Coordinates of C-alpha atoms and ligand atoms in Angstrom, one line a residue:
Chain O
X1 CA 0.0 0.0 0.0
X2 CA 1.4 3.0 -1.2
X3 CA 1.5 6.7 1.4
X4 CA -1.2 8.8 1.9
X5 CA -1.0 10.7 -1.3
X6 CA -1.3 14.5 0.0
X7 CA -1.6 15.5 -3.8
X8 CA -4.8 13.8 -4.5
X9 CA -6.3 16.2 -1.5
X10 CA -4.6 19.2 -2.6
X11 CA -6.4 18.7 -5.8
X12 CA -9.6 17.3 -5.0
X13 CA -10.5 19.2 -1.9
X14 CA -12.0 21.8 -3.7
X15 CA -14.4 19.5 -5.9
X16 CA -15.7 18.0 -3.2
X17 CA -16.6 20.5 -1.2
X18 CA -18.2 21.8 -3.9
X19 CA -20.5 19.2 -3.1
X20 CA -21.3 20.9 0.9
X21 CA -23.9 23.1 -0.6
X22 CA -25.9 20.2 -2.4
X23 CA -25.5 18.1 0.8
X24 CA -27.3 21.1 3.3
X25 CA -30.1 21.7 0.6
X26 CA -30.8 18.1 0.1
X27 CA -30.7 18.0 4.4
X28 CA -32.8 21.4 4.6
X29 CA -34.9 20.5 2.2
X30 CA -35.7 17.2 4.1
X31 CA -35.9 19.1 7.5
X32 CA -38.3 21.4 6.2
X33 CA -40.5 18.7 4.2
X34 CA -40.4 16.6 7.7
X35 CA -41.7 19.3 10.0
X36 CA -44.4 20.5 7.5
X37 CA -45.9 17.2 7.6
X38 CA -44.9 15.7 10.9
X39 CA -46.2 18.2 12.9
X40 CA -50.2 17.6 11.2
X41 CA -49.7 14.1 10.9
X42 CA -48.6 14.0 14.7
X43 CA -51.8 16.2 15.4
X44 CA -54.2 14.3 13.1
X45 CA -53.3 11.0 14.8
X46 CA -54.5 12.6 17.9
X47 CA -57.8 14.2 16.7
X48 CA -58.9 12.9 13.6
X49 CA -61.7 11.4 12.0
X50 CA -60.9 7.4 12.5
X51 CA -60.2 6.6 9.0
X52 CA -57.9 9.3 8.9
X53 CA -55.8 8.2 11.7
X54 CA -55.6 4.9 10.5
X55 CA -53.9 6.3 7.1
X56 CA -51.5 8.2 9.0
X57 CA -50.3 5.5 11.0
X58 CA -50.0 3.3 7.6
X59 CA -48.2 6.0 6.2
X60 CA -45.7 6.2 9.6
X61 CA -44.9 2.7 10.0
X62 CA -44.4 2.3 6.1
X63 CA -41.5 4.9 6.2
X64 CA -40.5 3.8 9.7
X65 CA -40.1 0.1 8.2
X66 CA -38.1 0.5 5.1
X67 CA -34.9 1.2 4.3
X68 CA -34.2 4.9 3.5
X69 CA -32.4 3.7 0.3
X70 CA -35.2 1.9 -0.8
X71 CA -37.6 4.9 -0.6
X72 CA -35.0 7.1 -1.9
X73 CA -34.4 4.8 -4.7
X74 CA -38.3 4.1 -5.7
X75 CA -39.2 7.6 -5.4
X76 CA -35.8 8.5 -8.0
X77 CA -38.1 5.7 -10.6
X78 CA -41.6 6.3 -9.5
X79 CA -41.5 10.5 -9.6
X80 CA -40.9 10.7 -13.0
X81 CA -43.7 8.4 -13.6
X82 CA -46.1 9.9 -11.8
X83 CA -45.1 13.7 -13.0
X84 CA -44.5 12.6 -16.2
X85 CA -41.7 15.0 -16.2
X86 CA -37.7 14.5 -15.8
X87 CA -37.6 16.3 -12.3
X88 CA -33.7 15.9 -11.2
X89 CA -32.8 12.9 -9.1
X90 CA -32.1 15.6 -6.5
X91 CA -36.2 16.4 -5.7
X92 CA -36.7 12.4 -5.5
X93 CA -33.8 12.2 -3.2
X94 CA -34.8 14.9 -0.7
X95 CA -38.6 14.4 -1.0
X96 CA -37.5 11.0 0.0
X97 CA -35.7 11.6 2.9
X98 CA -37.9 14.3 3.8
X99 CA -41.1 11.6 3.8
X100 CA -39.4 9.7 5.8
X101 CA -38.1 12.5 8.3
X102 CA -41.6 13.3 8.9
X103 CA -43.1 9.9 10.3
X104 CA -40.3 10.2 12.7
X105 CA -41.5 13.6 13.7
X106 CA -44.6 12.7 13.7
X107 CA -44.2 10.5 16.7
X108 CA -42.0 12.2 17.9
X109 CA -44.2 15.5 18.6
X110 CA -47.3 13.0 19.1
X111 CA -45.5 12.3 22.4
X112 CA -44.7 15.8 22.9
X113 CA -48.1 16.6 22.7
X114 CA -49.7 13.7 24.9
X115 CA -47.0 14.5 27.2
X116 CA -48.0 17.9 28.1
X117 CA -51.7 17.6 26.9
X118 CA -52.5 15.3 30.3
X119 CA -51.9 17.7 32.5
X120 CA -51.7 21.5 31.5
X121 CA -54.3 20.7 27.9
X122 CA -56.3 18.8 30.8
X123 CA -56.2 22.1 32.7
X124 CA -57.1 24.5 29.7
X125 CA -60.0 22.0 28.8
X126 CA -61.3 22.7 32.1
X127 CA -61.4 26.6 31.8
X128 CA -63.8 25.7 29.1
X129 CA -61.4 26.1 25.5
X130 CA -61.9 23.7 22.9
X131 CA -59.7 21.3 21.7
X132 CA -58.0 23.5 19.5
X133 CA -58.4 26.3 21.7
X134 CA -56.0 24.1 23.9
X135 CA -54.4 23.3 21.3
X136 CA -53.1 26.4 20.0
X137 CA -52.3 28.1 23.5
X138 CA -51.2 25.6 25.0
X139 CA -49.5 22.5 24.1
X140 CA -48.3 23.6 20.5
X141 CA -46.3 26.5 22.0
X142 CA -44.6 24.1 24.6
X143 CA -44.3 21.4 22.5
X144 CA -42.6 23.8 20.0
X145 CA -40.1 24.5 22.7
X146 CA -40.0 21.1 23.7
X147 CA -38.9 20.0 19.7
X148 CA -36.2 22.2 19.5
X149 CA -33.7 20.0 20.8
X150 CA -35.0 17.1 18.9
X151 CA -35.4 19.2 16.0
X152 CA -32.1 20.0 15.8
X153 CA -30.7 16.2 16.9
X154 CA -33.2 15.1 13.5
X155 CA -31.3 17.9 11.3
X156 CA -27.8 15.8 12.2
X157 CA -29.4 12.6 11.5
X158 CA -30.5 13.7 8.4
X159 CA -27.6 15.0 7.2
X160 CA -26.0 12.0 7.1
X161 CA -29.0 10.0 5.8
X162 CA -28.4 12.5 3.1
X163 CA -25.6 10.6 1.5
X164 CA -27.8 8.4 0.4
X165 CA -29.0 10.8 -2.6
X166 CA -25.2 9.9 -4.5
X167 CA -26.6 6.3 -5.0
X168 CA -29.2 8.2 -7.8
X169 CA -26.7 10.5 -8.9
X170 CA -26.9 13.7 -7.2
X171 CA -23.4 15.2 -6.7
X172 CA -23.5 15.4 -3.2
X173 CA -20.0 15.0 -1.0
X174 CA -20.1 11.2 -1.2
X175 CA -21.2 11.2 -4.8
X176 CA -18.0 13.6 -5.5
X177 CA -16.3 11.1 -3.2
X178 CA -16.5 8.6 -5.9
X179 CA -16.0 10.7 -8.6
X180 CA -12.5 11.5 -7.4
X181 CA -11.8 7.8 -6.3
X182 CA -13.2 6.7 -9.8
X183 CA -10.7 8.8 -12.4
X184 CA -7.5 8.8 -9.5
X185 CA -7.9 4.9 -8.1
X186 CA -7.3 7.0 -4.6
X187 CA -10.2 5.5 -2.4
X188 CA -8.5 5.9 1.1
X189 CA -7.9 9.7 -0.1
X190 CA -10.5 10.3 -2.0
X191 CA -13.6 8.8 1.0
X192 CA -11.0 10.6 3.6
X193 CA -11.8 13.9 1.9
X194 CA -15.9 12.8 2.4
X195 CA -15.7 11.9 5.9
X196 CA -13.3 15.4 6.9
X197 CA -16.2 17.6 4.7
X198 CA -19.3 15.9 6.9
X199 CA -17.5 16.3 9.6
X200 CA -16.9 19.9 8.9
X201 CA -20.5 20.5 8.3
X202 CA -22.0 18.3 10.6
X203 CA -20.0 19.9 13.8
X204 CA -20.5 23.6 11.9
X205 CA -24.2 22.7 11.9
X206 CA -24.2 21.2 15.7
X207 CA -22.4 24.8 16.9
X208 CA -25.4 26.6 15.3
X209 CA -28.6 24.7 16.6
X210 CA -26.5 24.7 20.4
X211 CA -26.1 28.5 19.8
X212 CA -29.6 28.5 18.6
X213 CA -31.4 26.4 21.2
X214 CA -29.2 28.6 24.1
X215 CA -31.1 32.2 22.6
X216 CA -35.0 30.5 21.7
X217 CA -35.5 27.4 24.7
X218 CA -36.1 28.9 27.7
X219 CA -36.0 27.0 30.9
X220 CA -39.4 25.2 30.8
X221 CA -40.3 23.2 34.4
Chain Z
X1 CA -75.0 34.3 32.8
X2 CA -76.4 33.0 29.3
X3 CA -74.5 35.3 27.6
X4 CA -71.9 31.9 27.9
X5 CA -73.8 29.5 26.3
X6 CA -74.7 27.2 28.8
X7 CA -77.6 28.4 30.1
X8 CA -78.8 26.7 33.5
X9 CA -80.6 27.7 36.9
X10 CA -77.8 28.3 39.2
X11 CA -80.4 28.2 42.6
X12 CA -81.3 25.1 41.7
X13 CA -82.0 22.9 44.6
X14 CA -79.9 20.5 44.2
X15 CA -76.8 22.7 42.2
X16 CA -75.4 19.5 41.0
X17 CA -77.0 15.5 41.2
X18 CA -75.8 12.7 40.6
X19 CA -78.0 9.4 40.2
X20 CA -76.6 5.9 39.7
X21 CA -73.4 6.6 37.9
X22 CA -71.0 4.5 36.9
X23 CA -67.7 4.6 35.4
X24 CA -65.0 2.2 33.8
X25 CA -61.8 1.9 32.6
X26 CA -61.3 -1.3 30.8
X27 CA -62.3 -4.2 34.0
X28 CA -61.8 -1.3 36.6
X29 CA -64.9 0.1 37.7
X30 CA -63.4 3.6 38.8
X31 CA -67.6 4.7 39.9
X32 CA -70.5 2.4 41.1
X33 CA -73.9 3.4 41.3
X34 CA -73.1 6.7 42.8
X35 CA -75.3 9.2 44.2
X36 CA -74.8 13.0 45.3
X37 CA -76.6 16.0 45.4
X38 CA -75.1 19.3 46.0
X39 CA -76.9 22.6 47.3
X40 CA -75.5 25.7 46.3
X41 CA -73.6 27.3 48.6
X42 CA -72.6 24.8 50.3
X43 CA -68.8 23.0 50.6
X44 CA -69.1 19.2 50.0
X45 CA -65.8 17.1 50.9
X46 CA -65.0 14.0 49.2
X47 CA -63.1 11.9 51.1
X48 CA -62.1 8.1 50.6
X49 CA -58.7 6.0 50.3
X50 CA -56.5 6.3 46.8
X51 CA -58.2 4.8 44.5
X52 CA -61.8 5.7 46.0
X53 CA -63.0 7.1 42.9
X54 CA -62.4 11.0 44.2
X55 CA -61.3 12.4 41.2
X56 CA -63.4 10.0 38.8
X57 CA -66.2 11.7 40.2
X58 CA -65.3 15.5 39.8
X59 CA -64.4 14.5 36.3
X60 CA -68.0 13.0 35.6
X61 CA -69.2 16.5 36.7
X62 CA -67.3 18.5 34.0
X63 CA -67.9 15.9 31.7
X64 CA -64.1 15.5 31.6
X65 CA -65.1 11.9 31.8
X66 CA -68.2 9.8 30.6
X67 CA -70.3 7.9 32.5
X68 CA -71.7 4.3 31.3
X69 CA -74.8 4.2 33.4
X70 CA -76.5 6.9 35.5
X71 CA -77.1 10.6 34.8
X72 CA -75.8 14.1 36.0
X73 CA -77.5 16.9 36.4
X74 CA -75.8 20.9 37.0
X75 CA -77.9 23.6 37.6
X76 CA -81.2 21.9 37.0
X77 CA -80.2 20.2 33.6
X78 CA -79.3 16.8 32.9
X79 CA -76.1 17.4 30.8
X80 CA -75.0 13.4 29.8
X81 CA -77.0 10.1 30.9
X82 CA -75.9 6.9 30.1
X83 CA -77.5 3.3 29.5
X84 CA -75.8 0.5 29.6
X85 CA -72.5 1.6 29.0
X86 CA -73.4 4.1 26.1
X87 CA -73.7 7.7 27.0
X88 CA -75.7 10.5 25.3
X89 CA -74.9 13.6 25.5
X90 CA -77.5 16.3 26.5
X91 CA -75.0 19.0 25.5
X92 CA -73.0 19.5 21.9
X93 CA -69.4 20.1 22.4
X94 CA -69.5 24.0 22.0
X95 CA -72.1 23.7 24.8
X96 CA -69.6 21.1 27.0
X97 CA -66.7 23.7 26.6
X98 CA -69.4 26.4 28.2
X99 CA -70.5 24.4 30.8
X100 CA -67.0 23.9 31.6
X101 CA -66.5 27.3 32.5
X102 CA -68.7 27.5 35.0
X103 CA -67.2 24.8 37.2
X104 CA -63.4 25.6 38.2
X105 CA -61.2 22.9 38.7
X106 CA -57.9 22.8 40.6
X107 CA -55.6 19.6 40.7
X108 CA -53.4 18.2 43.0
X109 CA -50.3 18.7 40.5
X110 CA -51.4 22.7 39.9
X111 CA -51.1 22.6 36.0
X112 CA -50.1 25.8 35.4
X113 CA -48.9 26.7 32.0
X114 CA -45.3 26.5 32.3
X115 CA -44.6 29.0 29.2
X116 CA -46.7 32.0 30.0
X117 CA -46.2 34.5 33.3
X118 CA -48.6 34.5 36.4
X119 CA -50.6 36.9 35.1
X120 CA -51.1 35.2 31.2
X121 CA -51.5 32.1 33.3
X122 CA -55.3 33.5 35.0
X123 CA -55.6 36.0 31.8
X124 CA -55.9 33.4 29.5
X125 CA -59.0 31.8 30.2
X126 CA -60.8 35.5 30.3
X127 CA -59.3 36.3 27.0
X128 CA -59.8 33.1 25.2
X129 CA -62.7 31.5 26.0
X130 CA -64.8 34.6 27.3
X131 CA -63.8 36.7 24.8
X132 CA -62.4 39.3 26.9
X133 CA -60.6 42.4 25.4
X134 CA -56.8 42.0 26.8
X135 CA -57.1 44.9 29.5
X136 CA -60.0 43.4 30.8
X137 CA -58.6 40.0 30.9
X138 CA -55.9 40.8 32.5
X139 CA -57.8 43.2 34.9
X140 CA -59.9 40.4 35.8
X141 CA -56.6 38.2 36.4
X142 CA -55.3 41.2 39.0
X143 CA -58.0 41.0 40.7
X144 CA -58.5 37.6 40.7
X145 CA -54.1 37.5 42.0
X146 CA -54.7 40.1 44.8
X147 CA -57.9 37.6 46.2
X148 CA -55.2 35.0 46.9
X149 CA -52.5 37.5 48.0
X150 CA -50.7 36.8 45.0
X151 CA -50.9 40.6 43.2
X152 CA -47.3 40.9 43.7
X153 CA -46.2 37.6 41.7
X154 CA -48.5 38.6 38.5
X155 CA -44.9 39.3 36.5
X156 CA -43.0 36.1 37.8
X157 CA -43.2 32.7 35.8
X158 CA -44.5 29.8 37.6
X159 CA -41.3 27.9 38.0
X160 CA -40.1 30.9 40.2
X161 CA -43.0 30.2 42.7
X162 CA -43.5 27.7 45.5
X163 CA -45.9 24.9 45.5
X164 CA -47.8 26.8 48.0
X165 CA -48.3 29.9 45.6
X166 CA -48.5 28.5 42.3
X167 CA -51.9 26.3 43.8
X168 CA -52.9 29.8 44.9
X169 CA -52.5 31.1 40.8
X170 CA -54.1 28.0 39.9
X171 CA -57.1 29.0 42.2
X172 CA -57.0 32.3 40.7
X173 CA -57.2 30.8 37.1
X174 CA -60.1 28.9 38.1
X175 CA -61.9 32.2 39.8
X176 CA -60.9 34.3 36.8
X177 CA -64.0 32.3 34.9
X178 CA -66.4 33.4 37.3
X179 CA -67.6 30.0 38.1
X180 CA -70.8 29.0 39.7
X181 CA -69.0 25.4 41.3
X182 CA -65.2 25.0 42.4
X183 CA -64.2 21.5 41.8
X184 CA -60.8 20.6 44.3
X185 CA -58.5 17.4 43.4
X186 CA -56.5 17.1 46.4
X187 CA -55.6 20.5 46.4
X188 CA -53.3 20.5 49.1
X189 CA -52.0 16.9 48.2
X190 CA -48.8 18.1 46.6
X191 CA -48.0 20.2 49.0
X192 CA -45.4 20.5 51.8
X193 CA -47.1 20.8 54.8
X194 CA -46.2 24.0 55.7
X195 CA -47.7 25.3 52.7
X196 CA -50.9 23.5 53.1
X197 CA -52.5 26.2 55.4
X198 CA -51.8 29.2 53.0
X199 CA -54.1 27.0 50.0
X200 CA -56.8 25.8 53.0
X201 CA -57.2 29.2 54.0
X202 CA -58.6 30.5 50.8
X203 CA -60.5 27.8 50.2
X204 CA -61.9 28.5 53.6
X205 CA -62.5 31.8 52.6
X206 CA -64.4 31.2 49.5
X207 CA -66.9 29.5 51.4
X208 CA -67.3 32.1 53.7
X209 CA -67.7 33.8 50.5
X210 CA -70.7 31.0 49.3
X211 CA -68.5 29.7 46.5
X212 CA -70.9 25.9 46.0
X213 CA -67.7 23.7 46.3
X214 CA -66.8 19.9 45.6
X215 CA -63.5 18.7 47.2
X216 CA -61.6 15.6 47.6
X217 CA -59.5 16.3 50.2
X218 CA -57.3 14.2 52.8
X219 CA -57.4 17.4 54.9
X220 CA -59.8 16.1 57.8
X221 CA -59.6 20.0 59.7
X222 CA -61.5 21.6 56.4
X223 CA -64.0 18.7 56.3
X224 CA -64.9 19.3 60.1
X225 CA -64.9 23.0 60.1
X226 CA -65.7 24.2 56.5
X227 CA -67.8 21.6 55.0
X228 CA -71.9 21.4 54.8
X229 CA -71.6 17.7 53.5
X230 CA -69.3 15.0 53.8
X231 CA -69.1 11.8 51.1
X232 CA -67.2 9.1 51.8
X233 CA -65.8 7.4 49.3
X234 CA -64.4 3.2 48.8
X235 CA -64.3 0.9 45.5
X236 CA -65.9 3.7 43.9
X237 CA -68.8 3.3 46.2
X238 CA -70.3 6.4 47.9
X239 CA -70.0 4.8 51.5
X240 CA -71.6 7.2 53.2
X241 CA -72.7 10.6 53.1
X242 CA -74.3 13.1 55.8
X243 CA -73.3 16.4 57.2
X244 CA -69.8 16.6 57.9
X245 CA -70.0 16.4 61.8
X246 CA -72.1 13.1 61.4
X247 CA -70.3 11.6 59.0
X248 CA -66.8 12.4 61.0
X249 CA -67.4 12.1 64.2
X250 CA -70.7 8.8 64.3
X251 CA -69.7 6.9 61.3
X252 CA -72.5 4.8 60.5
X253 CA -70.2 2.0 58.5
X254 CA -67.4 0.1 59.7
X255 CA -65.6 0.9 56.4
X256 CA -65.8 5.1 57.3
X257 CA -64.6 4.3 61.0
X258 CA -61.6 2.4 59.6
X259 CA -60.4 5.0 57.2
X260 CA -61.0 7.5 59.6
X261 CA -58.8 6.6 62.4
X262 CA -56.4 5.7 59.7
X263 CA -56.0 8.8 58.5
X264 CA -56.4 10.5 62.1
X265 CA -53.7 8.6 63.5
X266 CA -51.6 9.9 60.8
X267 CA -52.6 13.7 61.1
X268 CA -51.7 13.1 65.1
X269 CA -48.4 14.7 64.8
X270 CA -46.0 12.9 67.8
X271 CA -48.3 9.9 67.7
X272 CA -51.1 10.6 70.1
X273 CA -52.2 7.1 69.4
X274 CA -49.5 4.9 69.1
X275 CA -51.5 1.5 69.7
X276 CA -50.7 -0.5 66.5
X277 CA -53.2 -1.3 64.2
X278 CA -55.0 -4.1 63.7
X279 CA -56.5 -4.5 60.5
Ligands
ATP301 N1 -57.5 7.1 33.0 C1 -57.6 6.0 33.7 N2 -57.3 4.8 33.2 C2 -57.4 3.7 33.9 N3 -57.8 3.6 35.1 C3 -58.1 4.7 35.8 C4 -58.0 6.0 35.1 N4 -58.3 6.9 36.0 C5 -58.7 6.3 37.1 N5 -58.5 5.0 37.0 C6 -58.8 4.0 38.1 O1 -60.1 4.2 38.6 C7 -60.1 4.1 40.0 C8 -60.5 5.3 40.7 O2 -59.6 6.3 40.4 P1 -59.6 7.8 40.9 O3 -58.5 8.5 40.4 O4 -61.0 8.4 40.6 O5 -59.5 7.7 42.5 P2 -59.1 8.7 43.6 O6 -60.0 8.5 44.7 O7 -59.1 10.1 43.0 O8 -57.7 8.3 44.0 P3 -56.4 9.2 44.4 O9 -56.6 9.6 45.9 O10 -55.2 8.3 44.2 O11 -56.4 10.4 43.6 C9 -58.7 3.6 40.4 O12 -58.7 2.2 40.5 C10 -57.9 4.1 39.2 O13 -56.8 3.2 39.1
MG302 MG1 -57.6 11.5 42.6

């Protein structure tokens, strides 16, 4: 086995971290899609009419029970198909992992909101406001607080789950990983370079949502 | 007092009845056959070993829980009656929600609102469900603070208070709605013991003031001295029931006499009575 060839980095750094940007939006985009729909879903499985709740929970455990690849891999086939359009792998991939972020969410707020719903949504129904009354004064503003640390412990996960958009093609930092490994036969190099960059922006992103939480979660008893 | 929604006859004789309501939770049988009537004006203790079926009851009265037999009534209307484990309800939801704020709750763990201030904590309800422009909501919660002694905390956030005070806000929270009923959970349960005057002392007060109160209560002092009416309470079995000097001091049941001395013995600071106990 030949030395650590330094060169290879020197060269290829730059490439792949070209790839940092595609790797947040995929992970942003997934964040975003999983909170937009967790947060209903989690409510709906609470409230709704029967039928209703018994969708969502099909929905939950079928992204809860696959592999991420495999959704990320039949929604890369089936989107075109059902849009009829070429949409870039890049929409499949984070619509993906964004599906699936949201049944974890989705349970994960669900407990938030039985949590504080038995005794303070308990209280509020008692003063006479409605569900939603409760609802919306109540629990969602604490469990909003609550989420924030999960929230931000999701947006790691998900950035590495994000990888997983290189197997359709989307030149993420893993899919530029290969790239370099393919045309300089450099793996240890050229997957070294991968794993520095996701450190990088994992830890960068970690720092952020620590800053973040310390301004926005007030001490809640 | 229509102008909520709920509109009853809040002199009715009784205020609240119960007739033959029952209760379950899977196989547990939480209420059985129970009876009560409540005057207005007039402080009813519940008392009765964990598990009596205390709360179970004051939940059946807001409608918090369903009954699957019997009937209550508040104010002179039947608002759910129940067959055979299938209840109807007298009342739509908008109107449950209305009736709701006539009767004021307070629980043994408080259950303030962790995220808003004293003051937002009583305003709330005001502003919300009443409808109440913000100055008068919160005027209302002043007032409502300086009845409990609490005018002073309306800025500080619940966690900064002691369990003592923050059952006093919850008080005030209840009051804030104007109720016709106060319905107690153990109010003083959670408490430490040198807080548990502060909380009996208002609810002493409020009777003086002719709140109509329900409360399940260990406190056997308030039962002598403030209630009209005590129920005693085992298996989810009204035991016994009679004014509170009757029912405290010439138990007519074996089951009453037990509990009582239990729970005497206890209050007997220094062990007055240290004879073991038989049973
Ligand atoms: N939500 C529930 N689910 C299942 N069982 C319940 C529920 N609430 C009450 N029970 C049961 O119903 C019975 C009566 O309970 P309840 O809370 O009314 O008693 P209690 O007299 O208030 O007791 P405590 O002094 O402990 O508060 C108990 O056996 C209890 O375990
Ligand atoms: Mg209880």
């Amino acid at each position: 086995m030949n030395a650590f060839d330094w060169s290879v980095i020197g060269q290829y750094a730059g490439y792949v971290a070209a790839g940092i940007p595609i790797t947040l939006l995929v992970s942003a985009g997934a964040v975003v899609i999983g909170i937009v729909l967790g947060v209903p879903i989690a409510i709906l499985r609470l409230r709704a009419w029967a039928p209703v709740r018994w969708l969502l929970l099909g929905y939950v455990e079928l992204f809860r029970n696959t592999p991420v690849l495999v959704q990320v891999v039949w929604f890369y086939y089936v989107l075109p198909v059902l849009t009829g359009g070429n949409l870039p792998p890049v929409w499949a991939g984070t619509l993906a992992i964004g599906l699936n972020t949201s049944a974890y969410i989705a349970e994960a707020v669900r407990g938030g909101i039985v949590g504080i719903a038995s005794g303070q949504g308990e209280a509020a129904r008692c003063i006479g406001m409605s569900y939603w009354q409760s609802m919306r004064w109540i629990i969602l503003p604490q469990t909003s607080r609550r989420m924030l640390v999960p929230f931000a412990n999701t947006f790691v996960v998900v950035i590495k789950e994000s990888a997983l958009v290189s197997y359709i093609g989307v030149l993420d930092i893993l899919h530029r990983g290969d790239v370099v490994q393919v045309s300089t036969f450099k793996p240890l190099e050229a997957y070294t370079l991968v794993a520095v960059f996701f450190l990088i922006v994992i830890t960068a992103v970690t720092q952020l949502m620590r800053f973040m939480e310390k301004r926005w979660s007030p001490a809640v008893d | 007092m229509s102008e909520r929604g709920f509109d009853a006859n809040w002199s009715a004789q009784p205020l609240i009845e119960m007739q033959g309501v029952q209760l379950s939770f899977g196989s547990v049988q939480a209420l059985r056959d129970v009876d009560l009537a409540v005057r207005p004006h007039e402080v009813t203790a519940l008392i009765g070993p964990s598990g009596s079926g205390k709360s179970s009851l004051l939940r059946c009265i807001n409608l918090m829980a369903f009954p699957a037999a019997g009937s209550v009534r508040v104010g002179g209307r039947e608002t759910v009656r129940a067959v055979d484990g299938k209840h109807e309800f007298l009342l739509g939801e908008p109107e449950r929600n209305q009736l709701r704020t006539h009767l004021g709750m307070v629980f043994q763990h408080f259950n303030l609102y962790p995220h808003l201030s004293v003051l937002r904590n009583v305003a709330l309800g005001p502003a919300v469900v009443l409808g109440h422009s913000r100055e008068d909501a919160q005027d209302e919660a002043r007032l409502q603070l300086s009845r409990v002694g609490l005018a002073h905390k309306a800025d500080a956030m619940p966690r900064e208070l002691s369990g003592g005070q923050k059952q006093r806000v919850a008080i005030a929270r209840a009051l804030a709605m104007r109720p016709q009923v106060m319905l107690f959970d153990e109010a003083t349960s959670a408490l430490d013991p040198e807080m548990v005057g502060e909380v009996v002392d208002i609810m002493r007060q409020l009777a003086d003031e002719g709140m109509t109160m329900i409360a399940a209560t260990h406190e056997m002092d308030f039962a002598r001295e403030v209630a009209h009416q005590v129920v005693f309470m085992a298996d989810g079995q009204v035991v016994e029931t009679g004014p509170a000097r009757q029912v405290l001091e010439q138990p007519q049941h074996a089951r009453t006499r037990q509990f009582l001395d239990r729970v005497l013995r206890h209050a007997a600071v220094g062990g007055v009575d240290p004879a073991p106990s038989s049973s």
